[in-house]
């Protein structure tokens, strides 16, 4: 078994044996008006193939799907992801978690084949290691041992994130790089969408490698702020920092990319200073300050610093879906430790679930799953803010269970948040 297959097996065993993926629910598709589905149908012409799932996965994330053999014979499963999904794996298991067959190819198109008797129930685990996007899984009846020229067949179906088929690029002279202020405006678009107000013009400067620039910041109110920083192409790594009036550093971030974010909160208005540092490379840098709009409700106890900013983002995203944010409480988990929290949902209602990691002493992450009353797996992923959510809708009045499991190598402290549901 390859190392990738062994990792997939370990993941599925932890899901199935641990109760997170004992049973899954497939998302059925209709490909009649779906350009990707039509492309796949053409690529698999001559085979009896039908879609069994279309799921959006943000790595690292998995989805388990129940499989039933209606007749004795061989079935195959083919996974197809968009261009931004670079690591896509499939594994087929018994309901008890025994691995039957797995494929973790480098080309992003895993293919499995299994032969068995009528009436057999199986679990198919779809796992994305890197990237994000909508993953399609096709079921092929009377499946051949291998799909000949699979890569050639699916070349035309390499779907970019926009959902339109890829076309070969036209060769032309490279376009000049856009002004940094324009790029910085695009980088701050998600913050504007959350109702965050840009404060003042952006800071711009040209820096030599390892050089810094400082700019005074007049923070007119207590609360939280975000700084979005960006460097031009010759800047490879950018650092941001905040100094108090005495020149002491109170917040800092260092990334290995030319884009950086600094999130901080202050207890009172005052004068501070923003530092932008060219950690690697040289050239033009820019930074824009935003004021964070926080929920107009009592803030959960213990929410400080960047976690407070991330909670505001969770609340804003849930509010756009008419799901008021409701903290379930803080959890502190050791590696591998698991917690189950009940959540009541009315028939026809939906809930959104997220987790906000504390700034410290969190050294790991949290994997989330949502089970129905009959232990069906309704959603699985990290649910980690910012931008990570699990959404579940109930067909009837139901008592769901949120399962939180620590990942990483150290203690993880996080706030569980539910949008909607019964109080």
PDB file of C-alpha atoms in Angstrom, residues 31 41 71 104 130 154-155 228 260 270 287 329 341 403-404:
ATOM      1  CA  UNK A  31     -26.036  16.684 -15.154  1.00  0.00           C
ATOM      2  CA  UNK A  41     -20.448  12.010 -19.749  1.00  0.00           C
ATOM      3  CA  UNK A  71     -26.346  -6.763  -8.277  1.00  0.00           C
ATOM      4  CA  UNK A 104      -4.303   8.380  -4.077  1.00  0.00           C
ATOM      5  CA  UNK A 130      -4.720  20.117  -0.802  1.00  0.00           C
ATOM      6  CA  UNK A 154     -10.585  14.146 -18.782  1.00  0.00           C
ATOM      7  CA  UNK A 155      -8.288  16.910 -20.095  1.00  0.00           C
ATOM      8  CA  UNK A 228      -4.307  44.021   5.211  1.00  0.00           C
ATOM      9  CA  UNK A 260      -0.223  39.388   5.338  1.00  0.00           C
ATOM     10  CA  UNK A 270      -5.072  56.081  21.374  1.00  0.00           C
ATOM     11  CA  UNK A 287      -1.116  48.286   4.008  1.00  0.00           C
ATOM     12  CA  UNK A 329     -18.961  27.650  24.877  1.00  0.00           C
ATOM     13  CA  UNK A 341     -22.483  18.757  22.046  1.00  0.00           C
ATOM     14  CA  UNK A 403     -18.585  16.326  17.423  1.00  0.00           C
ATOM     15  CA  UNK A 404     -15.381  18.284  18.027  1.00  0.00           C
TER      16      UNK A 404
END
